[in-house]
PDB file of C-alpha atoms and ligand atoms in Angstrom:
ATOM      1  CA  MET A 901      -8.503  -3.616  16.230  1.00  0.00           C
ATOM      2  CA  SER A 902     -10.712  -5.581  18.622  1.00  0.00           C
ATOM      3  CA  ASP A 903     -14.262  -4.990  19.861  1.00  0.00           C
ATOM      4  CA  GLY A 904     -12.879  -5.768  23.333  1.00  0.00           C
ATOM      5  CA  ASP A 905     -15.966  -7.722  24.501  1.00  0.00           C
ATOM      6  CA  SER A 906     -16.009 -11.431  23.751  1.00  0.00           C
ATOM      7  CA  SER A 907     -19.686 -11.754  24.803  1.00  0.00           C
ATOM      8  CA  GLN A 908     -20.768  -9.651  21.802  1.00  0.00           C
ATOM      9  CA  PRO A 909     -20.703 -10.714  18.161  1.00  0.00           C
ATOM     10  CA  ARG A 910     -17.692  -9.205  16.423  1.00  0.00           C
ATOM     11  CA  ALA A 911     -18.288  -6.489  13.891  1.00  0.00           C
ATOM     12  CA  THR A 912     -14.792  -6.981  12.502  1.00  0.00           C
ATOM     13  CA  PRO A 913     -12.089  -9.575  13.005  1.00  0.00           C
ATOM     14  CA  ASP A 914      -8.811  -8.731  14.700  1.00  0.00           C
ATOM     15  CA  LEU A 915      -6.121  -7.535  12.348  1.00  0.00           C
ATOM     16  CA  GLN A 916      -2.377  -7.784  12.648  1.00  0.00           C
ATOM     17  CA  LEU A 917       0.491  -5.969  10.963  1.00  0.00           C
ATOM     18  CA  ILE A 918       3.386  -8.164   9.932  1.00  0.00           C
ATOM     19  CA  GLY A 919       6.773  -6.751   8.923  1.00  0.00           C
ATOM     20  CA  GLY A 920      10.116  -8.319   8.121  1.00  0.00           C
ATOM     21  CA  LEU A 921       8.729 -11.035   5.831  1.00  0.00           C
ATOM     22  CA  ALA A 922      11.164 -12.790   3.509  1.00  0.00           C
ATOM     23  CA  ALA A 923      10.445 -12.255  -0.206  1.00  0.00           C
ATOM     24  CA  GLU A 924       9.256 -15.851  -0.661  1.00  0.00           C
ATOM     25  CA  ASP A 925       6.728 -15.454   2.179  1.00  0.00           C
ATOM     26  CA  ALA A 926       5.537 -12.010   1.070  1.00  0.00           C
ATOM     27  CA  ILE A 927       4.997 -12.692  -2.634  1.00  0.00           C
ATOM     28  CA  GLY A 928       1.844 -14.840  -2.200  1.00  0.00           C
ATOM     29  CA  PRO A 929      -0.231 -12.451  -0.069  1.00  0.00           C
ATOM     30  CA  VAL A 930       1.083  -9.370  -1.915  1.00  0.00           C
ATOM     31  CA  MET A 931       0.051 -10.756  -5.330  1.00  0.00           C
ATOM     32  CA  HIS A 932      -3.285 -11.951  -3.906  1.00  0.00           C
ATOM     33  CA  ILE A 933      -4.092  -8.365  -2.876  1.00  0.00           C
ATOM     34  CA  MET A 934      -2.446  -6.745  -5.931  1.00  0.00           C
ATOM     35  CA  GLN A 935      -4.596  -8.723  -8.363  1.00  0.00           C
ATOM     36  CA  GLN A 936      -7.822  -7.591  -6.696  1.00  0.00           C
ATOM     37  CA  ALA A 937      -6.896  -4.063  -5.695  1.00  0.00           C
ATOM     38  CA  PHE A 938      -5.797  -2.354  -8.919  1.00  0.00           C
ATOM     39  CA  ASP A 939      -8.036  -1.745 -11.904  1.00  0.00           C
ATOM     40  CA  PRO A 940      -6.054  -2.963 -14.967  1.00  0.00           C
ATOM     41  CA  VAL A 941      -7.424   0.002 -16.913  1.00  0.00           C
ATOM     42  CA  TYR A 942      -4.853   2.262 -15.245  1.00  0.00           C
ATOM     43  CA  GLY A 943      -1.687   0.157 -15.474  1.00  0.00           C
ATOM     44  CA  GLU A 944      -0.640   0.730 -11.841  1.00  0.00           C
ATOM     45  CA  ALA A 945      -0.365  -2.905 -10.703  1.00  0.00           C
ATOM     46  CA  TRP A 946       2.866  -4.871 -10.970  1.00  0.00           C
ATOM     47  CA  ASN A 947       3.064  -8.370 -12.391  1.00  0.00           C
ATOM     48  CA  HIS A 948       4.488 -11.337 -10.510  1.00  0.00           C
ATOM     49  CA  SER A 949       7.987 -11.040 -11.899  1.00  0.00           C
ATOM     50  CA  GLN A 950       8.277  -7.261 -11.269  1.00  0.00           C
ATOM     51  CA  THR A 951       7.021  -7.760  -7.717  1.00  0.00           C
ATOM     52  CA  ARG A 952       9.330 -10.723  -7.086  1.00  0.00           C
ATOM     53  CA  SER A 953      12.368  -8.735  -8.280  1.00  0.00           C
ATOM     54  CA  MET A 954      11.510  -5.726  -6.125  1.00  0.00           C
ATOM     55  CA  LEU A 955      10.869  -7.865  -3.035  1.00  0.00           C
ATOM     56  CA  ALA A 956      14.252  -9.536  -3.466  1.00  0.00           C
ATOM     57  CA  MET A 957      16.077  -6.205  -3.156  1.00  0.00           C
ATOM     58  CA  PRO A 958      17.596  -5.635   0.284  1.00  0.00           C
ATOM     59  CA  LEU A 959      16.275  -2.068   0.607  1.00  0.00           C
ATOM     60  CA  THR A 960      12.653  -3.083  -0.056  1.00  0.00           C
ATOM     61  CA  HIS A 961      10.312  -3.685   2.878  1.00  0.00           C
ATOM     62  CA  VAL A 962       6.775  -5.048   2.965  1.00  0.00           C
ATOM     63  CA  LEU A 963       4.251  -4.480   5.677  1.00  0.00           C
ATOM     64  CA  LEU A 964       1.346  -6.893   5.482  1.00  0.00           C
ATOM     65  CA  LEU A 965      -2.019  -6.452   7.175  1.00  0.00           C
ATOM     66  CA  GLU A 966      -4.008  -9.619   7.688  1.00  0.00           C
ATOM     67  CA  THR A 967      -6.795 -11.041   9.788  1.00  0.00           C
ATOM     68  CA  VAL A 968      -5.692 -13.041  12.804  1.00  0.00           C
ATOM     69  CA  ALA A 969      -6.157 -16.788  12.308  1.00  0.00           C
ATOM     70  CA  THR A 970      -8.946 -18.066  14.548  1.00  0.00           C
ATOM     71  CA  SER A 971      -8.242 -21.779  14.041  1.00  0.00           C
ATOM     72  CA  ALA A 972      -6.308 -24.136  11.822  1.00  0.00           C
ATOM     73  CA  ASP A 973      -9.362 -24.160   9.521  1.00  0.00           C
ATOM     74  CA  ALA A 974      -9.621 -20.361   9.470  1.00  0.00           C
ATOM     75  CA  PRO A 975      -6.128 -19.054   8.686  1.00  0.00           C
ATOM     76  CA  GLY A 976      -5.284 -15.363   8.429  1.00  0.00           C
ATOM     77  CA  GLU A 977      -6.592 -13.615   5.317  1.00  0.00           C
ATOM     78  CA  PRO A 978      -4.502 -10.944   3.563  1.00  0.00           C
ATOM     79  CA  VAL A 979      -6.173  -7.529   3.878  1.00  0.00           C
ATOM     80  CA  GLY A 980      -3.624  -5.039   2.534  1.00  0.00           C
ATOM     81  CA  PHE A 981       0.045  -4.260   2.162  1.00  0.00           C
ATOM     82  CA  ALA A 982       2.477  -1.381   1.880  1.00  0.00           C
ATOM     83  CA  MET A 983       5.772  -1.765   0.038  1.00  0.00           C
ATOM     84  CA  THR A 984       8.582   0.720   0.612  1.00  0.00           C
ATOM     85  CA  ARG A 985      12.184   1.223  -0.446  1.00  0.00           C
ATOM     86  CA  ARG A 986      14.577   3.099   1.800  1.00  0.00           C
ATOM     87  CA  VAL A 987      17.744   4.755   0.521  1.00  0.00           C
ATOM     88  CA  ALA A 988      19.742   6.653   3.160  1.00  0.00           C
ATOM     89  CA  ASP A 989      17.279   9.038   4.860  1.00  0.00           C
ATOM     90  CA  GLU A 990      14.730   8.969   2.017  1.00  0.00           C
ATOM     91  CA  GLU A 991      11.904   6.450   1.683  1.00  0.00           C
ATOM     92  CA  GLU A 992       9.691   5.730  -1.305  1.00  0.00           C
ATOM     93  CA  LEU A 993       6.230   4.315  -0.789  1.00  0.00           C
ATOM     94  CA  LEU A 994       6.216   2.034  -3.835  1.00  0.00           C
ATOM     95  CA  LEU A 995       2.711   0.621  -3.419  1.00  0.00           C
ATOM     96  CA  ILE A 996      -0.107   0.548  -0.914  1.00  0.00           C
ATOM     97  CA  ALA A 997      -3.212  -1.520  -1.557  1.00  0.00           C
ATOM     98  CA  VAL A 998      -6.207  -2.898   0.299  1.00  0.00           C
ATOM     99  CA  ALA A 999      -8.433  -5.703  -1.001  1.00  0.00           C
ATOM    100  CA  PRO A1000     -11.813  -4.272  -2.106  1.00  0.00           C
ATOM    101  CA  LYS A1001     -13.854  -6.010   0.608  1.00  0.00           C
ATOM    102  CA  TRP A1002     -11.737  -4.299   3.312  1.00  0.00           C
ATOM    103  CA  ARG A1003     -11.895  -0.725   1.981  1.00  0.00           C
ATOM    104  CA  GLN A1004     -13.069   2.364   3.889  1.00  0.00           C
ATOM    105  CA  PHE A1005     -12.407   0.608   7.140  1.00  0.00           C
ATOM    106  CA  GLY A1006      -9.088   2.214   8.121  1.00  0.00           C
ATOM    107  CA  ALA A1007      -6.827  -0.556   6.785  1.00  0.00           C
ATOM    108  CA  ALA A1008      -4.661   1.743   4.627  1.00  0.00           C
ATOM    109  CA  THR A1009      -4.537   4.214   7.517  1.00  0.00           C
ATOM    110  CA  MET A1010      -3.145   1.485   9.782  1.00  0.00           C
ATOM    111  CA  LEU A1011      -0.539   0.561   7.173  1.00  0.00           C
ATOM    112  CA  LEU A1012       0.534   4.144   6.504  1.00  0.00           C
ATOM    113  CA  ASN A1013       0.705   4.982  10.217  1.00  0.00           C
ATOM    114  CA  GLN A1014       3.100   2.071  10.688  1.00  0.00           C
ATOM    115  CA  VAL A1015       5.170   2.978   7.596  1.00  0.00           C
ATOM    116  CA  ILE A1016       5.606   6.523   8.936  1.00  0.00           C
ATOM    117  CA  ASP A1017       6.352   5.321  12.441  1.00  0.00           C
ATOM    118  CA  ASN A1018       9.008   2.869  11.195  1.00  0.00           C
ATOM    119  CA  ALA A1019      10.524   5.551   8.941  1.00  0.00           C
ATOM    120  CA  ARG A1020      10.766   8.051  11.811  1.00  0.00           C
ATOM    121  CA  LYS A1021      12.457   5.474  14.035  1.00  0.00           C
ATOM    122  CA  ALA A1022      14.960   4.742  11.245  1.00  0.00           C
ATOM    123  CA  GLY A1023      15.828   8.437  10.880  1.00  0.00           C
ATOM    124  CA  VAL A1024      14.087   8.926   7.522  1.00  0.00           C
ATOM    125  CA  SER A1025      13.505  12.614   6.819  1.00  0.00           C
ATOM    126  CA  ARG A1026      11.216  12.413   3.791  1.00  0.00           C
ATOM    127  CA  ILE A1027       8.780   9.921   2.245  1.00  0.00           C
ATOM    128  CA  HIS A1028       7.726  10.285  -1.379  1.00  0.00           C
ATOM    129  CA  LEU A1029       5.483   8.380  -3.785  1.00  0.00           C
ATOM    130  CA  GLU A1030       4.080   8.424  -7.321  1.00  0.00           C
ATOM    131  CA  MET A1031       0.303   8.298  -7.699  1.00  0.00           C
ATOM    132  CA  ARG A1032      -1.946   8.348 -10.775  1.00  0.00           C
ATOM    133  CA  SER A1033      -3.134  11.935 -10.974  1.00  0.00           C
ATOM    134  CA  ASN A1034      -6.851  11.111 -10.633  1.00  0.00           C
ATOM    135  CA  ASN A1035      -6.498   8.334  -8.041  1.00  0.00           C
ATOM    136  CA  PRO A1036      -8.893   8.808  -5.078  1.00  0.00           C
ATOM    137  CA  ALA A1037      -6.029   7.519  -2.883  1.00  0.00           C
ATOM    138  CA  VAL A1038      -5.128  11.221  -2.695  1.00  0.00           C
ATOM    139  CA  HIS A1039      -7.668  11.459   0.182  1.00  0.00           C
ATOM    140  CA  LEU A1040      -5.607   8.987   2.170  1.00  0.00           C
ATOM    141  CA  TYR A1041      -2.331  10.781   1.487  1.00  0.00           C
ATOM    142  CA  SER A1042      -3.686  14.265   2.235  1.00  0.00           C
ATOM    143  CA  LYS A1043      -4.918  13.015   5.586  1.00  0.00           C
ATOM    144  CA  PHE A1044      -1.275  12.333   6.461  1.00  0.00           C
ATOM    145  CA  GLY A1045      -0.052  15.694   5.170  1.00  0.00           C
ATOM    146  CA  PHE A1046       1.473  14.583   1.854  1.00  0.00           C
ATOM    147  CA  GLN A1047       1.766  17.423  -0.639  1.00  0.00           C
ATOM    148  CA  THR A1048       2.134  17.421  -4.408  1.00  0.00           C
ATOM    149  CA  VAL A1049       5.703  18.201  -5.425  1.00  0.00           C
ATOM    150  CA  GLY A1050       5.804  17.094  -9.068  1.00  0.00           C
ATOM    151  CA  LEU A1051       3.995  15.857 -12.156  1.00  0.00           C
ATOM    152  CA  ARG A1052       5.151  13.089 -14.506  1.00  0.00           C
ATOM    153  CA  LYS A1053       3.341  13.179 -17.811  1.00  0.00           C
ATOM    154  CA  ASP A1054       2.134   9.843 -19.235  1.00  0.00           C
ATOM    155  CA  TYR A1055       3.812   7.862 -16.450  1.00  0.00           C
ATOM    156  CA  TYR A1056       1.315   4.973 -16.384  1.00  0.00           C
ATOM    157  CA  ARG A1057       0.252   2.978 -19.436  1.00  0.00           C
ATOM    158  CA  GLY A1058      -3.226   1.491 -19.105  1.00  0.00           C
ATOM    159  CA  SER A1059      -4.615  -1.712 -20.564  1.00  0.00           C
ATOM    160  CA  ASP A1060      -5.688  -0.042 -23.846  1.00  0.00           C
ATOM    161  CA  ASN A1061      -2.371   1.839 -24.163  1.00  0.00           C
ATOM    162  CA  HIS A1062      -3.999   4.964 -22.776  1.00  0.00           C
ATOM    163  CA  ARG A1063      -1.493   7.046 -20.793  1.00  0.00           C
ATOM    164  CA  PHE A1064      -2.109   8.542 -17.336  1.00  0.00           C
ATOM    165  CA  ASP A1065      -0.103  11.251 -15.606  1.00  0.00           C
ATOM    166  CA  ALA A1066       1.438  10.675 -12.185  1.00  0.00           C
ATOM    167  CA  LEU A1067       1.739  13.119  -9.330  1.00  0.00           C
ATOM    168  CA  THR A1068       4.723  12.971  -6.998  1.00  0.00           C
ATOM    169  CA  LEU A1069       3.660  13.476  -3.387  1.00  0.00           C
ATOM    170  CA  ALA A1070       5.968  13.913  -0.424  1.00  0.00           C
ATOM    171  CA  ILE A1071       5.923  14.423   3.308  1.00  0.00           C
ATOM    172  CA  HIS A1072       8.747  15.656   5.557  1.00  0.00           C
ATOM    173  CA  LEU A1073       9.003  13.823   8.856  1.00  0.00           C
TER     174      LEU A1073
HETATM  175  C1  LIG B1947      -6.309   3.782  -1.687  1.00  0.00           C
HETATM  176  C2  LIG B1947      -6.599   2.603  -0.778  1.00  0.00           C
HETATM  177  C3  LIG B1947      -5.285   1.938  -0.367  1.00  0.00           C
HETATM  178  C4  LIG B1947      -7.345   3.121   0.473  1.00  0.00           C
HETATM  179  O1  LIG B1947      -7.560   2.011   1.357  1.00  0.00           O
HETATM  180  P1  LIG B1947      -8.631   2.068   2.546  1.00  0.00           P
HETATM  181  O2  LIG B1947      -8.267   0.999   3.523  1.00  0.00           O
HETATM  182  O3  LIG B1947      -9.997   2.041   1.992  1.00  0.00           O
HETATM  183  O4  LIG B1947      -8.348   3.510   3.183  1.00  0.00           O
HETATM  184  P2  LIG B1947      -8.825   3.998   4.645  1.00  0.00           P
HETATM  185  O5  LIG B1947     -10.069   3.276   5.029  1.00  0.00           O
HETATM  186  O6  LIG B1947      -7.677   3.923   5.582  1.00  0.00           O
HETATM  187  O7  LIG B1947      -9.207   5.505   4.328  1.00  0.00           O
HETATM  188  C5  LIG B1947      -8.335   6.584   4.585  1.00  0.00           C
HETATM  189  C6  LIG B1947      -9.012   7.893   4.237  1.00  0.00           C
HETATM  190  O8  LIG B1947      -9.061   8.036   2.826  1.00  0.00           O
HETATM  191  C7  LIG B1947     -10.402   8.148   2.411  1.00  0.00           C
HETATM  192  N1  LIG B1947     -10.565   7.355   1.198  1.00  0.00           N
HETATM  193  C8  LIG B1947     -10.051   6.127   0.966  1.00  0.00           C
HETATM  194  N2  LIG B1947     -10.428   5.696  -0.264  1.00  0.00           N
HETATM  195  C9  LIG B1947     -11.196   6.694  -0.786  1.00  0.00           C
HETATM  196  C10 LIG B1947     -11.884   6.850  -2.012  1.00  0.00           C
HETATM  197  N3  LIG B1947     -11.870   5.901  -2.979  1.00  0.00           N
HETATM  198  N4  LIG B1947     -12.562   7.999  -2.235  1.00  0.00           N
HETATM  199  C11 LIG B1947     -12.590   8.965  -1.283  1.00  0.00           C
HETATM  200  N5  LIG B1947     -11.952   8.876  -0.078  1.00  0.00           N
HETATM  201  C12 LIG B1947     -11.272   7.752   0.152  1.00  0.00           C
HETATM  202  C13 LIG B1947     -11.247   7.549   3.527  1.00  0.00           C
HETATM  203  O9  LIG B1947     -12.549   8.080   3.537  1.00  0.00           O
HETATM  204  C14 LIG B1947     -10.447   7.959   4.730  1.00  0.00           C
HETATM  205  O10 LIG B1947     -10.689   9.286   5.096  1.00  0.00           O
HETATM  206  P3  LIG B1947     -11.360   9.630   6.525  1.00  0.00           P
HETATM  207  O11 LIG B1947     -10.435   9.050   7.565  1.00  0.00           O
HETATM  208  O12 LIG B1947     -11.409  11.110   6.514  1.00  0.00           O
HETATM  209  O13 LIG B1947     -12.682   8.939   6.486  1.00  0.00           O
HETATM  210  C15 LIG B1947      -7.515   1.552  -1.479  1.00  0.00           C
HETATM  211  O14 LIG B1947      -8.650   2.207  -1.992  1.00  0.00           O
HETATM  212  C16 LIG B1947      -6.838   0.789  -2.599  1.00  0.00           C
HETATM  213  O15 LIG B1947      -6.240  -0.275  -2.389  1.00  0.00           O
HETATM  214  N6  LIG B1947      -6.942   1.327  -3.839  1.00  0.00           N
HETATM  215  C17 LIG B1947      -6.348   0.641  -5.007  1.00  0.00           C
HETATM  216  C18 LIG B1947      -4.840   0.668  -4.964  1.00  0.00           C
HETATM  217  C19 LIG B1947      -4.309   2.103  -5.034  1.00  0.00           C
HETATM  218  O16 LIG B1947      -4.756   2.901  -5.837  1.00  0.00           O
HETATM  219  N7  LIG B1947      -3.307   2.404  -4.175  1.00  0.00           N
HETATM  220  C20 LIG B1947      -2.719   3.734  -4.100  1.00  0.00           C
HETATM  221  C21 LIG B1947      -1.637   3.921  -5.092  1.00  0.00           C
HETATM  222  S1  LIG B1947      -0.273   2.826  -4.857  1.00  0.00           S
END
């Protein structure tokens, strides 16, 4: 994502997608984004120990989107991540999140495009996910053709013990 003309001021920095990170390298940037991205009211975010356990599983993959470092003093900044778990020819999108300052800029679209591309190349036939029923992230998923295939009552427990339903969405590749 480059403006392609170094003589002009940049509207946005270059971004890079990074896959194949070891759990110990992924946990820092993933938690950095997680803590900003999810409103605790809805109980969707994972804590450090849940995230660490999931990242340690061999079937879990993280795709990280970050700004490209411009110098030793300006290292890459985490922008967003997608976490998936693949079992045979089925993939679950466990989480996708973008830090608030990077929203509405195509970051989640970049992540999801890459998730789908990787899944296709690996022979995955279906991707599914759970999403809080009133989460505006539905706009992102519909853009990619995900459809609602199920409802889980009271799936999320929010910060005041309030329960929120989840929708199951899926796409066939
Ligand atoms: C959902 C989320 C990942 C979207 O990230 P993003 O980088 O802003 O998304 P994009 O810029 O790629 O937008 C993709 C499309 O969805 C739409 N969209 C994204 N967020 C939206 C919102 N809150 N309301 C309405 N539309 C929205 C965009 O307008 C865009 O559509 P367009 O291409 O027709 O303009 C981000 O808002 C987020 O991290 N939310 C909190 C975590 C979360 O709920 N994750 C999903 C469940 S795991």
